[in-house]
Structure formats: structure tokens, C-alpha cells
Amino acid sequence: MLKCDKCNQNEASVKIIKVNNNQRQEMYLCRECAAKEGSFTLTNTGFSVSDFLSSFMNYPAQQQVVDAERPELTCDKCSMTWEGFKKGSRLGCAQCYETFREKLTPIIRQVHGQLEHQGHVPPLEGIQRMQRIKKLRESLQAAIIDERYEEAAKLRDEIKLLEKES
Amino acid sequence: MEESKNQHIAWIEDATNEDYIVVSSRVRIARNIAEHPFPSKMNVDEGKEIRDLVNNEFKNDKKMRIYYPESISAVEQENLVEKHMISPQFINDNNLVKGLLINEKGSLSIMVNEEDHLRIQSILPGLNLLKCYDEVSAVDSYLEKKFNYAYDTQFGYLTSCPTNIGTGIRASVMLHLPGLVKTRNISKSLNAIAKLGLVARGIYGEGSEAMGNMFQISNQITLGRSEEEIIQNLNNIVNRLVDQERNAREYLYKEFMVNFEDNVGRALGVLKNCRKIDSNEAMQLLSEVRVGSEMNVVVNLDAAMLNKLIHDIQPAALQIEMDSDLSSSERDIARANILRKRLKGVE
């Protein structure tokens, strides 16, 4: 028989896990001590999750840690936070993808198995590519005239790559 | 103002007799306009601005009907969901100003401010994914010249939910697969296609229930593949499924001919004579009659007529037809009345 951690007399029938940021504490208590332990109610079927959450909010230790933590990453265009995204599974604006790029990347990889767009691109992308190719050609000409042949070769390869893409 | 109940719906009414097994095809793309927050973070004014921007682009287009969702009654909105013109999420009340445009044929619909600013969808009868994509693409390209879409070089077109980024394309096909269900091969087939990046669910009914043996197959992944690849992949898999379905039907007919014909005959008998019938049973019997028609066994009803029947016995359609709120048992009676009326004289 597993004895209650608190009174060490009754049989432990309730397992309580407290999580404070990175600290995790497990306790095995009897029903009486569990009821005395915190602001959660025991029903016949067990605890309700929201009861746990609200009791964590009341712990002073939790408060101090939250204050000391650096401000949460926020999109400066629409004020969406990472927590907000986790809650609603929706992002707030296009800028969010830039703000949360690092955190989103593993999730996106898991959902799609890929990370690079391969489909239709906006027409402006095509125009931008043309402009870039034009600029590179001008640099290539200048490099040849100046007899900077190594640089010219690099530019020529870059142009080839861009032309292949279009 | 046009009434949405008069809207012609291509996939229902224009079905040909090639379209028994593959009932309809659908392609939708999701787009957002760059400078504005996504619908989840938009306020009422911004929503109105987007709605007006989009409506403005089509105000001179005689082939596009502009609807105002706030003026559409709840039951008519439900009916539009039943017709697959809008999604269930579209009618969730969230205080946002929404827009809806549907073309004359009822093959193209644009939802404004659903989960994303724009959801452009084409739905056609039968297996017609490429045609759907062409229709959607034409509108997309047209709007792309006018609006600056939210786009990222790595992630492609940006959407409210990361599951839709990249191409933003969801291609799906509605299939009638009673053969695979009866030969108990449906789970095998659906599990196999799940491994190929597709997702399957029942269309009518709750969750993944497949009332009337109707299933929807769609792609899951939208990033990392081109639109053509995604569509071609779905197309190929659907063709294989159709072959499997035909084989299952042939087997059932050859092995159990009398039972097969009996099922169809009894189904027709009940449909023609019942006085009250729930949607489950009605869909099941219509499925039998659809198989019979496809194989020219016992009965031969047009695919378009069957599509219309399936649609007209759905809850919202019944309430519109009877022009009143109906209780569940009143609907069962109304359903039977429609079935008897439409099938009168059918041998």
C-alpha cells in the first residue's frame, strides 16, 4: 500500500502533479490531505483540469517567476503572441510568420513534411527576378572589362541559376 | 436582390451520366491581402473594407452575383452549406463583415473573411479537377494583379492557419463507394490513400460517418508541392479508387445477382411509397438506387435527378421548401412527400 506523503497514515489514492515553469513536483496523497492541499475540488471522477490551472495562478512562486521572465515574443503589427497562437491555432497577420519563423518552422515541417514553397508565385516575383538578372549582367560586363575573370565566372553561374528558375 | 435559393448549382444540376461514382470535384485556394490582419485579428471596419474591396472588383461582372451574408436568413445559409457553396465555418457568428460572390452557373464561389480574407472555390460535377483549378486560377490571377497578396519566399502564400500555407490549395472529390463498403474493402482503401497524403471523410452525417456511402477525398499537404502535382496526385488516386469500386460492384452483381437486384428494387419501392423517412434511411436507399442506375440494373435515373433528390431532402432544403420551421418528425414526413412526388411514374 502506498502511504500518503503528507500524513503517512492513510492510503494514497490521489496523485498530484504541480508544474512551475521548469519544476515538476509529484505528490501522492490520501483524499483528506488532497482536499486540504489546495483550491481544487474532488469529484467522484477525479479533478477537472481547469481547477488545477486556477490553483497554479495563486501560487506566489509562480507570480515571481512570471514577472522575472523576459516579455513574450509579440508580433509588432497585430500584437499576436506565441501563447495566443497556441491557444487559437491561428496567426494574426502576414508579419507573424516573420516574427515567429523560428518557432513555426518545426510545426510546419511536421504538418507538410516540407519547408519550401514549390508552387505558383506572385507575378512580382517574376519581375523581381528579371530585374536581378539584368543587374547581374551589368556587373558581369563590368567584371569582364576589368579582367576580373574569377568574379565574372561567379556572376555567370548565378545568372544561369536564376534563368533556370524562371 | 437575388435570392440564394434560386441560385443554379452546377455540380447538382449539370451532372451527366458519367458522374455516378465521382459525384463532384472541388478546388479551393486561400489568399490574404498583405497589409491587413487576418480575419481572427480584424475589427469590423477592416472586415468591411476588405469586403468592399473584393465586391468592387466584380461589380461590373454580369456573371457574378454579389450576396450580402448578413441579409441571408439562417436557414438559407444552411442551405448554401448543403449545396457546398459555403463552408460551415462561414456562418459561425463572429461579428465580422463577410462577403459572398457566386457565379451564375454556381460553379465558382468566393467567400470573403471566412478563416482567410479570400477563399476562392470551384466545384463541378464529375471528375473535373483540372477544370476547377483553371476556373479558380483565372480569378486568382485576376485578383492578384489588383491586390498585394500576403506571400513569403519560403512559406509561399500566407494563411491564417499554418496548415494552408504554400499553395493554399485544397482539392477534393466526392465519391459514391457502396461497392467498397459492402465488400468491406473501404477501410483498406481509405487507409492506403491516407499513406499517400490524402484524407478521407464521410460527407453527409456527423464526423466521418458516410451516409449514403458518400465519401470526400482531399489533399492534406499544401506546402512543398506545386498545384499541378497536388491535383494530378489526387486525380490518379481517384481513378484507382473508381476502378476498385467498379470491380467491387461487378463482383457483387455476378456473385449475388438476385440479392443485388432485390436491394435496388426494394429501395425504389420504399422510396416511392413511404409516408415518413429519416435522412439516414433515405440516403441509404438513394445509394442503392444510384448503384442500380449506374449499372442499368432495375432502374435508370439520371445522375442530375439523383443529385437533386439527395440535396432536396437535406434539413435546410426541406425547411425552405415547406417555408417553415419543421420538427424532426415533420421533416421526415416532408422528405417522404418529396420522394414520392419526384419518383412518381419511375419504373
Short mmCIF file of C-alpha atoms in Angstrom, two decimals:
data_model
loop_
_atom_site.label_atom_id
_atom_site.label_comp_id
_atom_site.label_asym_id
_atom_site.label_seq_id
_atom_site.Cartn_x
_atom_site.Cartn_y
_atom_site.Cartn_z
CA MET A 1 0.00 0.00 0.00
CA LEU A 2 1.28 3.42 -0.96
CA LYS A 3 1.06 5.76 2.04
CA CYS A 4 0.04 9.40 1.82
CA ASP A 5 3.06 11.71 1.51
CA LYS A 6 1.57 14.16 3.98
CA CYS A 7 0.01 12.27 6.87
CA ASN A 8 1.81 9.00 6.22
CA GLN A 9 -1.16 7.13 7.59
CA ASN A 10 -3.92 6.75 5.01
CA GLU A 11 -3.58 5.06 1.67
CA ALA A 12 -2.63 7.42 -1.10
CA SER A 13 -5.34 7.44 -3.76
CA VAL A 14 -4.67 10.76 -5.43
CA LYS A 15 -1.65 11.78 -7.47
CA ILE A 16 -0.97 15.49 -7.75
CA ILE A 17 1.49 16.94 -10.23
CA LYS A 18 2.47 20.57 -9.79
CA VAL A 19 4.35 22.28 -12.58
CA ASN A 20 6.03 25.64 -12.04
CA ASN A 21 7.80 26.59 -15.24
CA ASN A 22 10.59 24.04 -15.36
CA GLN A 23 9.97 22.50 -11.97
CA ARG A 24 7.74 19.48 -11.72
CA GLN A 25 6.63 18.10 -8.39
CA GLU A 26 4.73 14.87 -7.87
CA MET A 27 2.82 14.05 -4.70
CA TYR A 28 0.80 11.03 -3.65
CA LEU A 29 -1.90 11.94 -1.12
CA CYS A 30 -4.95 10.47 0.56
CA ARG A 31 -8.31 12.10 -0.16
CA GLU A 32 -8.37 14.12 3.07
CA CYS A 33 -4.90 15.61 2.67
CA ALA A 34 -5.51 16.23 -1.02
CA ALA A 35 -8.65 18.17 -0.20
CA LYS A 36 -6.72 20.27 2.29
CA GLU A 37 -3.83 20.78 -0.13
CA GLY A 38 -5.13 23.37 -2.50
CA SER A 39 -8.04 25.11 -4.15
CA PHE A 40 -9.24 22.22 -6.26
CA THR A 41 -12.38 20.18 -5.76
CA LEU A 42 -12.55 16.41 -5.74
CA THR A 43 -15.37 14.84 -7.63
CA ASN A 44 -16.09 11.17 -7.94
CA THR A 45 -14.46 11.03 -11.29
CA GLY A 46 -11.36 12.98 -10.33
CA PHE A 47 -10.09 16.51 -10.88
CA SER A 48 -11.09 18.96 -13.52
CA VAL A 49 -8.16 20.39 -15.40
CA SER A 50 -9.30 23.98 -15.03
CA ASP A 51 -9.19 23.54 -11.25
CA PHE A 52 -5.52 22.74 -11.48
CA LEU A 53 -4.77 25.74 -13.66
CA SER A 54 -6.53 28.21 -11.40
CA SER A 55 -4.70 26.92 -8.33
CA PHE A 56 -1.37 27.41 -10.05
CA MET A 57 -2.21 31.05 -10.74
CA ASN A 58 -2.45 31.61 -6.97
CA TYR A 59 0.99 30.37 -6.09
CA PRO A 60 3.28 33.27 -5.14
CA ALA A 61 6.28 31.44 -6.55
CA GLN A 62 4.59 31.36 -9.94
CA GLN A 63 3.94 35.10 -9.81
CA GLN A 64 7.58 35.96 -9.13
CA VAL A 65 8.84 33.76 -11.89
CA VAL A 66 6.40 35.26 -14.40
CA ASP A 67 7.47 38.80 -13.55
CA ALA A 68 11.13 37.98 -13.87
CA GLU A 69 10.65 36.33 -17.27
CA ARG A 70 11.50 38.44 -20.29
CA PRO A 71 8.49 39.78 -22.23
CA GLU A 72 6.88 37.21 -24.52
CA LEU A 73 7.58 37.35 -28.25
CA THR A 74 4.90 39.50 -29.85
CA CYS A 75 4.12 40.45 -33.43
CA ASP A 76 4.54 44.19 -33.59
CA LYS A 77 1.99 44.55 -36.35
CA CYS A 78 -1.02 42.74 -34.88
CA SER A 79 0.12 42.03 -31.28
CA MET A 80 -0.39 38.27 -31.62
CA THR A 81 1.66 36.35 -29.06
CA TRP A 82 3.03 32.83 -29.34
CA GLU A 83 0.72 31.81 -26.50
CA GLY A 84 -2.18 33.36 -28.37
CA PHE A 85 -1.31 31.29 -31.40
CA LYS A 86 -1.03 28.08 -29.38
CA LYS A 87 -4.45 28.73 -27.91
CA GLY A 88 -6.31 29.52 -31.11
CA SER A 89 -4.13 27.74 -33.69
CA ARG A 90 -4.44 30.83 -35.88
CA LEU A 91 -1.91 33.56 -36.65
CA GLY A 92 -2.87 37.23 -36.73
CA CYS A 93 -1.24 38.64 -39.84
CA ALA A 94 1.41 38.06 -42.50
CA GLN A 95 4.07 39.61 -40.27
CA CYS A 96 3.51 36.86 -37.69
CA TYR A 97 5.24 34.38 -39.99
CA GLU A 98 8.38 36.55 -39.84
CA THR A 99 8.11 37.19 -36.11
CA PHE A 100 7.61 33.53 -35.22
CA ARG A 101 9.53 31.97 -38.11
CA GLU A 102 11.89 30.01 -35.86
CA LYS A 103 9.13 28.59 -33.68
CA LEU A 104 6.82 27.88 -36.60
CA THR A 105 9.39 26.02 -38.67
CA PRO A 106 9.28 22.68 -36.81
CA ILE A 107 5.47 22.76 -36.70
CA ILE A 108 5.26 23.47 -40.42
CA ARG A 109 7.76 20.73 -41.17
CA GLN A 110 5.65 18.29 -39.19
CA VAL A 111 2.40 19.27 -40.92
CA HIS A 112 3.64 19.44 -44.50
CA GLY A 113 6.83 17.40 -44.42
CA GLN A 114 8.39 20.20 -46.46
CA LEU A 115 9.56 23.72 -45.84
CA GLU A 116 9.91 25.38 -49.22
CA HIS A 117 7.12 26.64 -51.42
CA GLN A 118 7.19 24.99 -54.84
CA GLY A 119 4.05 26.24 -56.48
CA HIS A 120 2.65 29.31 -58.14
CA VAL A 121 4.41 32.59 -57.23
CA PRO A 122 3.09 36.12 -57.42
CA PRO A 123 3.89 37.83 -60.75
CA LEU A 124 6.00 40.41 -58.94
CA GLU A 125 8.45 37.69 -58.00
CA GLY A 126 9.00 37.05 -61.68
CA ILE A 127 9.58 40.74 -62.33
CA GLN A 128 11.99 40.97 -59.44
CA ARG A 129 13.91 38.01 -60.79
CA MET A 130 14.18 39.69 -64.20
CA GLN A 131 15.49 42.85 -62.62
CA ARG A 132 18.05 40.92 -60.64
CA ILE A 133 19.25 39.09 -63.74
CA LYS A 134 19.61 42.41 -65.54
CA LYS A 135 21.71 43.84 -62.69
CA LEU A 136 23.92 40.76 -62.60
CA ARG A 137 24.51 41.00 -66.35
CA GLU A 138 25.67 44.59 -65.96
CA SER A 139 28.08 43.55 -63.21
CA LEU A 140 29.26 40.67 -65.39
CA GLN A 141 30.08 43.07 -68.26
CA ALA A 142 32.00 45.35 -65.90
CA ALA A 143 33.94 42.40 -64.44
CA ILE A 144 34.95 41.18 -67.92
CA ILE A 145 36.07 44.65 -68.97
CA ASP A 146 38.16 44.92 -65.80
CA GLU A 147 39.57 41.45 -66.44
CA ARG A 148 38.24 40.20 -63.06
CA TYR A 149 37.63 36.79 -64.59
CA GLU A 150 37.06 34.82 -61.40
CA GLU A 151 34.34 37.19 -60.31
CA ALA A 152 32.88 37.13 -63.82
CA ALA A 153 32.65 33.35 -63.67
CA LYS A 154 30.75 33.51 -60.37
CA LEU A 155 28.33 36.07 -61.78
CA ARG A 156 27.77 33.98 -64.89
CA ASP A 157 26.89 30.95 -62.77
CA GLU A 158 24.48 32.97 -60.65
CA ILE A 159 22.75 34.26 -63.77
CA LYS A 160 22.43 30.72 -65.13
CA LEU A 161 20.81 29.58 -61.88
CA LEU A 162 18.26 32.41 -61.88
CA GLU A 163 17.45 31.89 -65.54
CA LYS A 164 16.84 28.21 -64.91
CA GLU A 165 14.29 29.07 -62.23
CA SER A 166 12.08 31.24 -64.45
CA MET B 1 -31.63 41.27 -54.60
CA GLU B 2 -31.16 37.76 -55.88
CA GLU B 3 -32.44 35.04 -53.63
CA SER B 4 -29.86 32.44 -52.87
CA LYS B 5 -32.41 29.67 -53.24
CA ASN B 6 -32.72 30.47 -56.95
CA GLN B 7 -29.00 30.04 -57.45
CA HIS B 8 -28.20 27.42 -60.05
CA ILE B 9 -25.75 24.85 -58.67
CA ALA B 10 -23.56 23.25 -61.34
CA TRP B 11 -22.43 20.11 -59.51
CA ILE B 12 -26.00 19.16 -58.66
CA GLU B 13 -27.93 20.11 -61.76
CA ASP B 14 -25.35 19.75 -64.54
CA ALA B 15 -24.26 16.22 -63.70
CA THR B 16 -24.06 13.89 -66.70
CA ASN B 17 -24.38 10.15 -66.77
CA GLU B 18 -20.62 9.85 -66.41
CA ASP B 19 -20.96 11.26 -62.93
CA TYR B 20 -22.48 8.47 -60.84
CA ILE B 21 -19.39 7.32 -58.99
CA VAL B 22 -17.45 10.57 -58.93
CA VAL B 23 -20.19 12.96 -57.89
CA SER B 24 -18.21 16.21 -57.86
CA SER B 25 -14.77 17.79 -57.83
CA ARG B 26 -13.72 20.86 -55.92
CA VAL B 27 -10.67 23.09 -55.76
CA ARG B 28 -10.33 25.97 -53.37
CA ILE B 29 -7.48 28.34 -52.67
CA ALA B 30 -6.90 30.55 -49.67
CA ARG B 31 -5.44 34.04 -50.01
CA ASN B 32 -4.94 37.08 -47.76
CA ILE B 33 -4.33 40.70 -48.65
CA ALA B 34 -0.94 41.75 -47.32
CA GLU B 35 -1.48 45.00 -45.46
CA HIS B 36 -4.42 43.82 -43.36
CA PRO B 37 -4.51 41.47 -40.36
CA PHE B 38 -6.07 38.05 -40.85
CA PRO B 39 -9.78 37.70 -40.01
CA SER B 40 -9.05 36.47 -36.47
CA LYS B 41 -7.42 39.82 -35.64
CA MET B 42 -9.54 42.10 -37.79
CA ASN B 43 -12.04 44.60 -36.48
CA VAL B 44 -15.44 45.29 -38.02
CA ASP B 45 -14.24 48.26 -40.08
CA GLU B 46 -11.32 46.38 -41.55
CA GLY B 47 -13.63 43.50 -42.43
CA LYS B 48 -15.97 45.85 -44.23
CA GLU B 49 -13.05 47.40 -46.08
CA ILE B 50 -11.92 44.04 -47.40
CA ARG B 51 -15.44 43.02 -48.31
CA ASP B 52 -15.96 46.25 -50.23
CA LEU B 53 -12.58 45.93 -51.95
CA VAL B 54 -13.49 42.49 -53.27
CA ASN B 55 -17.08 43.32 -54.22
CA ASN B 56 -15.76 46.31 -56.14
CA GLU B 57 -13.72 44.09 -58.42
CA PHE B 58 -16.82 42.26 -59.58
CA LYS B 59 -19.47 44.93 -59.59
CA ASN B 60 -19.39 45.15 -63.39
CA ASP B 61 -19.15 41.41 -63.93
CA LYS B 62 -22.57 40.30 -65.14
CA LYS B 63 -21.72 36.66 -64.49
CA MET B 64 -21.01 37.11 -60.78
CA ARG B 65 -23.76 37.52 -58.19
CA ILE B 66 -22.87 39.55 -55.13
CA TYR B 67 -24.60 38.34 -51.96
CA TYR B 68 -24.67 40.02 -48.56
CA PRO B 69 -24.41 37.21 -45.99
CA GLU B 70 -25.88 39.37 -43.21
CA SER B 71 -29.08 39.58 -45.28
CA ILE B 72 -29.31 35.86 -45.90
CA SER B 73 -31.57 34.04 -43.45
CA ALA B 74 -30.09 31.37 -41.23
CA VAL B 75 -31.91 28.57 -43.00
CA GLU B 76 -30.80 29.83 -46.41
CA GLN B 77 -27.23 29.97 -45.16
CA GLU B 78 -27.55 26.35 -44.02
CA ASN B 79 -28.90 25.55 -47.44
CA LEU B 80 -25.85 27.13 -49.08
CA VAL B 81 -23.68 24.90 -46.89
CA GLU B 82 -25.69 21.88 -48.04
CA LYS B 83 -25.06 22.97 -51.63
CA HIS B 84 -21.32 23.25 -50.86
CA MET B 85 -21.28 26.92 -51.84
CA ILE B 86 -20.03 28.00 -48.42
CA SER B 87 -18.38 26.21 -45.51
CA PRO B 88 -19.97 25.59 -42.10
CA GLN B 89 -17.33 27.90 -40.55
CA PHE B 90 -18.55 30.76 -42.73
CA ILE B 91 -21.85 31.00 -40.92
CA ASN B 92 -20.39 30.94 -37.42
CA ASP B 93 -21.31 34.25 -35.94
CA ASN B 94 -18.19 36.22 -35.16
CA ASN B 95 -19.24 39.79 -35.76
CA LEU B 96 -17.12 40.10 -38.85
CA VAL B 97 -18.46 41.59 -42.03
CA LYS B 98 -18.46 38.82 -44.60
CA GLY B 99 -18.72 38.75 -48.34
CA LEU B 100 -20.02 36.14 -50.75
CA LEU B 101 -19.92 36.03 -54.51
CA ILE B 102 -21.23 33.16 -56.64
CA ASN B 103 -21.22 32.96 -60.40
CA GLU B 104 -24.35 32.37 -62.47
CA LYS B 105 -23.61 28.71 -63.04
CA GLY B 106 -23.00 28.09 -59.36
CA SER B 107 -19.60 26.59 -60.16
CA LEU B 108 -17.49 29.33 -58.60
CA SER B 109 -17.89 30.90 -55.17
CA ILE B 110 -15.76 33.42 -53.30
CA MET B 111 -16.04 33.67 -49.52
CA VAL B 112 -14.66 36.87 -48.02
CA ASN B 113 -13.50 36.90 -44.39
CA GLU B 114 -14.06 33.28 -43.52
CA GLU B 115 -10.83 31.97 -41.98
CA ASP B 116 -8.83 33.95 -44.55
CA HIS B 117 -9.65 37.11 -46.48
CA LEU B 118 -10.37 35.14 -49.63
CA ARG B 119 -11.49 31.57 -50.17
CA ILE B 120 -11.97 31.06 -53.89
CA GLN B 121 -13.65 27.79 -54.80
CA SER B 122 -14.73 25.99 -57.94
CA ILE B 123 -16.98 22.92 -57.73
CA LEU B 124 -18.08 20.97 -60.79
CA PRO B 125 -19.89 17.69 -61.44
CA GLY B 126 -17.86 14.54 -62.00
CA LEU B 127 -14.07 14.22 -62.11
CA ASN B 128 -13.03 17.66 -63.30
CA LEU B 129 -10.21 18.79 -61.06
CA LEU B 130 -8.22 20.49 -63.80
CA LYS B 131 -11.21 22.49 -64.96
CA CYS B 132 -11.89 23.50 -61.36
CA TYR B 133 -8.31 24.62 -60.99
CA ASP B 134 -8.48 26.63 -64.22
CA GLU B 135 -11.58 28.43 -63.02
CA VAL B 136 -10.06 29.22 -59.64
CA SER B 137 -6.73 30.17 -61.16
CA ALA B 138 -8.34 32.66 -63.52
CA VAL B 139 -10.00 34.52 -60.66
CA ASP B 140 -6.84 34.28 -58.54
CA SER B 141 -4.63 35.72 -61.27
CA TYR B 142 -7.11 38.50 -61.92
CA LEU B 143 -7.26 39.50 -58.25
CA GLU B 144 -3.51 39.08 -57.82
CA LYS B 145 -2.99 41.97 -60.23
CA LYS B 146 -5.23 44.18 -58.13
CA PHE B 147 -4.24 43.14 -54.61
CA ASN B 148 -0.93 42.57 -52.91
CA TYR B 149 -1.27 39.04 -51.55
CA ALA B 150 0.45 38.06 -48.29
CA TYR B 151 3.35 35.95 -49.53
CA ASP B 152 6.68 34.70 -48.17
CA THR B 153 9.51 33.34 -50.32
CA GLN B 154 9.94 30.32 -48.09
CA PHE B 155 6.39 29.63 -46.93
CA GLY B 156 4.52 30.71 -50.04
CA TYR B 157 1.07 32.24 -49.74
CA LEU B 158 0.36 33.01 -46.10
CA THR B 159 -2.82 31.93 -44.39
CA SER B 160 -4.41 32.24 -41.00
CA CYS B 161 -3.74 28.61 -40.19
CA PRO B 162 -0.28 27.18 -40.96
CA THR B 163 -1.93 24.05 -42.40
CA ASN B 164 -2.93 26.03 -45.50
CA ILE B 165 0.26 27.90 -46.39
CA GLY B 166 2.25 27.48 -49.60
CA THR B 167 -0.16 26.86 -52.44
CA GLY B 168 -3.16 27.38 -50.19
CA ILE B 169 -4.89 24.77 -52.27
CA ARG B 170 -7.37 22.17 -51.09
CA ALA B 171 -8.51 19.83 -53.83
CA SER B 172 -11.24 17.31 -53.09
CA VAL B 173 -13.50 14.83 -54.79
CA MET B 174 -16.86 13.43 -53.68
CA LEU B 175 -17.23 9.73 -54.38
CA HIS B 176 -20.05 7.19 -54.14
CA LEU B 177 -18.46 3.94 -52.94
CA PRO B 178 -21.14 1.43 -51.90
CA GLY B 179 -19.29 -1.45 -53.57
CA LEU B 180 -16.19 -0.98 -51.45
CA VAL B 181 -18.35 -0.57 -48.35
CA LYS B 182 -20.31 -3.75 -48.98
CA THR B 183 -17.26 -5.85 -49.83
CA ARG B 184 -15.69 -4.49 -46.63
CA ASN B 185 -12.75 -3.06 -48.53
CA ILE B 186 -13.45 0.56 -47.76
CA SER B 187 -11.18 0.81 -44.71
CA LYS B 188 -8.33 -0.81 -46.59
CA SER B 189 -8.72 1.59 -49.49
CA LEU B 190 -9.02 4.68 -47.30
CA ASN B 191 -6.07 3.68 -45.15
CA ALA B 192 -3.99 3.17 -48.27
CA ILE B 193 -4.74 6.62 -49.59
CA ALA B 194 -4.03 8.15 -46.18
CA LYS B 195 -0.46 6.96 -46.65
CA LEU B 196 -0.35 8.91 -49.91
CA GLY B 197 -1.01 12.29 -48.30
CA LEU B 198 -4.78 12.29 -48.70
CA VAL B 199 -7.52 12.46 -46.13
CA ALA B 200 -10.95 10.84 -46.40
CA ARG B 201 -14.16 11.51 -44.58
CA GLY B 202 -17.87 10.92 -44.95
CA ILE B 203 -19.71 13.89 -46.37
CA TYR B 204 -23.22 13.66 -45.07
CA GLY B 205 -23.59 12.91 -41.40
CA GLU B 206 -21.60 13.69 -38.31
CA GLY B 207 -17.82 13.39 -38.26
CA SER B 208 -16.58 10.68 -40.53
CA GLU B 209 -19.87 8.87 -40.90
CA ALA B 210 -20.55 8.17 -44.53
CA MET B 211 -24.28 8.48 -45.04
CA GLY B 212 -25.38 7.14 -48.35
CA ASN B 213 -21.88 5.74 -48.94
CA MET B 214 -20.66 9.21 -49.95
CA PHE B 215 -17.02 9.98 -49.21
CA GLN B 216 -14.83 13.03 -49.70
CA ILE B 217 -11.16 12.59 -50.52
CA SER B 218 -8.85 15.60 -50.30
CA ASN B 219 -5.19 16.51 -50.15
CA GLN B 220 -3.74 17.34 -46.78
CA ILE B 221 -0.43 18.96 -47.64
CA THR B 222 -0.33 22.37 -49.27
CA LEU B 223 3.35 23.34 -48.96
CA GLY B 224 6.29 21.87 -50.85
CA ARG B 225 4.42 20.65 -53.90
CA SER B 226 3.16 22.52 -56.93
CA GLU B 227 -0.56 22.93 -57.54
CA GLU B 228 -0.33 20.69 -60.59
CA GLU B 229 1.39 17.93 -58.61
CA ILE B 230 -1.23 18.04 -55.87
CA ILE B 231 -4.09 17.87 -58.34
CA GLN B 232 -2.51 15.20 -60.51
CA ASN B 233 -1.83 13.08 -57.43
CA LEU B 234 -5.45 13.30 -56.30
CA ASN B 235 -6.67 12.66 -59.84
CA ASN B 236 -4.61 9.49 -60.19
CA ILE B 237 -5.70 8.13 -56.84
CA VAL B 238 -9.35 8.85 -57.56
CA ASN B 239 -9.08 6.95 -60.84
CA ARG B 240 -7.68 3.96 -58.99
CA LEU B 241 -10.47 4.16 -56.41
CA VAL B 242 -13.07 4.29 -59.15
CA ASP B 243 -11.58 1.14 -60.71
CA GLN B 244 -11.67 -0.58 -57.34
CA GLU B 245 -15.28 0.49 -56.87
CA ARG B 246 -16.30 -0.80 -60.29
CA ASN B 247 -14.61 -4.13 -59.60
CA ALA B 248 -16.41 -4.43 -56.29
CA ARG B 249 -19.76 -3.72 -57.95
CA GLU B 250 -19.17 -6.23 -60.72
CA TYR B 251 -18.21 -8.86 -58.18
CA LEU B 252 -21.30 -8.19 -56.06
CA TYR B 253 -23.55 -8.32 -59.10
CA LYS B 254 -22.06 -11.51 -60.52
CA GLU B 255 -21.96 -13.37 -57.22
CA PHE B 256 -25.23 -12.18 -55.76
CA MET B 257 -27.26 -11.12 -58.75
CA VAL B 258 -30.70 -11.73 -57.31
CA ASN B 259 -29.81 -10.10 -53.99
CA PHE B 260 -28.30 -7.16 -55.81
CA GLU B 261 -31.40 -6.58 -57.91
CA ASP B 262 -33.61 -7.18 -54.92
CA ASN B 263 -31.83 -4.48 -52.91
CA VAL B 264 -32.29 -1.95 -55.68
CA GLY B 265 -35.89 -2.93 -56.28
CA ARG B 266 -36.86 -2.76 -52.62
CA ALA B 267 -35.10 0.57 -52.23
CA LEU B 268 -37.06 2.01 -55.11
CA GLY B 269 -40.26 0.55 -53.69
CA VAL B 270 -39.82 2.13 -50.30
CA LEU B 271 -38.76 5.48 -51.73
CA LYS B 272 -41.80 5.59 -53.96
CA ASN B 273 -44.27 4.68 -51.26
CA CYS B 274 -43.08 5.72 -47.82
CA ARG B 275 -45.01 8.25 -45.78
CA LYS B 276 -42.20 9.21 -43.44
CA ILE B 277 -38.49 8.50 -43.66
CA ASP B 278 -35.40 9.74 -41.81
CA SER B 279 -32.35 11.04 -43.65
CA ASN B 280 -30.22 8.02 -42.77
CA GLU B 281 -32.60 5.58 -44.36
CA ALA B 282 -33.39 7.87 -47.29
CA MET B 283 -29.68 8.29 -48.08
CA GLN B 284 -29.13 4.55 -47.84
CA LEU B 285 -31.98 3.79 -50.23
CA LEU B 286 -30.94 6.52 -52.65
CA SER B 287 -27.49 4.95 -52.63
CA GLU B 288 -28.97 1.63 -53.77
CA VAL B 289 -30.93 3.34 -56.50
CA ARG B 290 -27.83 5.23 -57.60
CA VAL B 291 -25.86 2.00 -57.98
CA GLY B 292 -28.70 0.44 -59.91
CA SER B 293 -28.85 3.44 -62.23
CA GLU B 294 -25.11 3.45 -62.80
CA MET B 295 -25.17 -0.21 -63.79
CA ASN B 296 -28.52 -0.08 -65.53
CA VAL B 297 -29.94 -2.65 -63.14
CA VAL B 298 -33.64 -2.48 -62.25
CA VAL B 299 -33.77 1.29 -62.56
CA ASN B 300 -32.16 4.06 -64.56
CA LEU B 301 -32.39 7.51 -63.02
CA ASP B 302 -30.29 10.43 -64.23
CA ALA B 303 -27.35 11.42 -62.07
CA ALA B 304 -28.58 15.02 -62.03
CA MET B 305 -32.01 13.92 -60.82
CA LEU B 306 -30.44 11.81 -58.07
CA ASN B 307 -28.18 14.70 -57.01
CA LYS B 308 -31.17 16.96 -56.80
CA LEU B 309 -33.06 14.42 -54.72
CA ILE B 310 -30.19 13.96 -52.29
CA HIS B 311 -29.92 17.69 -51.91
CA ASP B 312 -33.65 18.44 -51.64
CA ILE B 313 -34.14 16.05 -48.71
CA GLN B 314 -31.46 17.72 -46.57
CA PRO B 315 -32.79 19.53 -43.47
CA ALA B 316 -32.45 23.16 -44.58
CA ALA B 317 -33.70 22.43 -48.08
CA LEU B 318 -36.84 20.85 -46.63
CA GLN B 319 -37.49 23.85 -44.39
CA ILE B 320 -37.15 26.21 -47.31
CA GLU B 321 -39.44 24.08 -49.46
CA MET B 322 -42.12 23.94 -46.76
CA ASP B 323 -41.40 27.59 -45.87
CA SER B 324 -41.49 26.92 -42.14
CA ASP B 325 -39.58 25.55 -39.21
CA LEU B 326 -40.04 21.84 -39.05
CA SER B 327 -39.57 19.42 -36.20
CA SER B 328 -37.62 16.27 -36.86
CA SER B 329 -40.73 14.17 -37.46
CA GLU B 330 -42.28 16.84 -39.65
CA ARG B 331 -39.11 16.77 -41.74
CA ASP B 332 -39.38 13.01 -42.05
CA ILE B 333 -42.87 13.41 -43.48
CA ALA B 334 -41.87 16.25 -45.82
CA ARG B 335 -38.93 14.15 -47.01
CA ALA B 336 -41.21 11.25 -47.89
CA ASN B 337 -43.59 13.58 -49.71
CA ILE B 338 -40.82 14.92 -51.93
CA LEU B 339 -39.53 11.45 -52.68
CA ARG B 340 -42.96 10.14 -53.65
CA LYS B 341 -43.62 13.14 -55.83
CA ARG B 342 -40.31 13.00 -57.69
CA LEU B 343 -40.30 9.27 -58.18
CA LYS B 344 -43.90 9.01 -59.33
CA GLY B 345 -44.03 7.16 -62.58
CA VAL B 346 -40.49 5.83 -62.33
CA GLU B 347 -40.31 2.15 -63.11
#
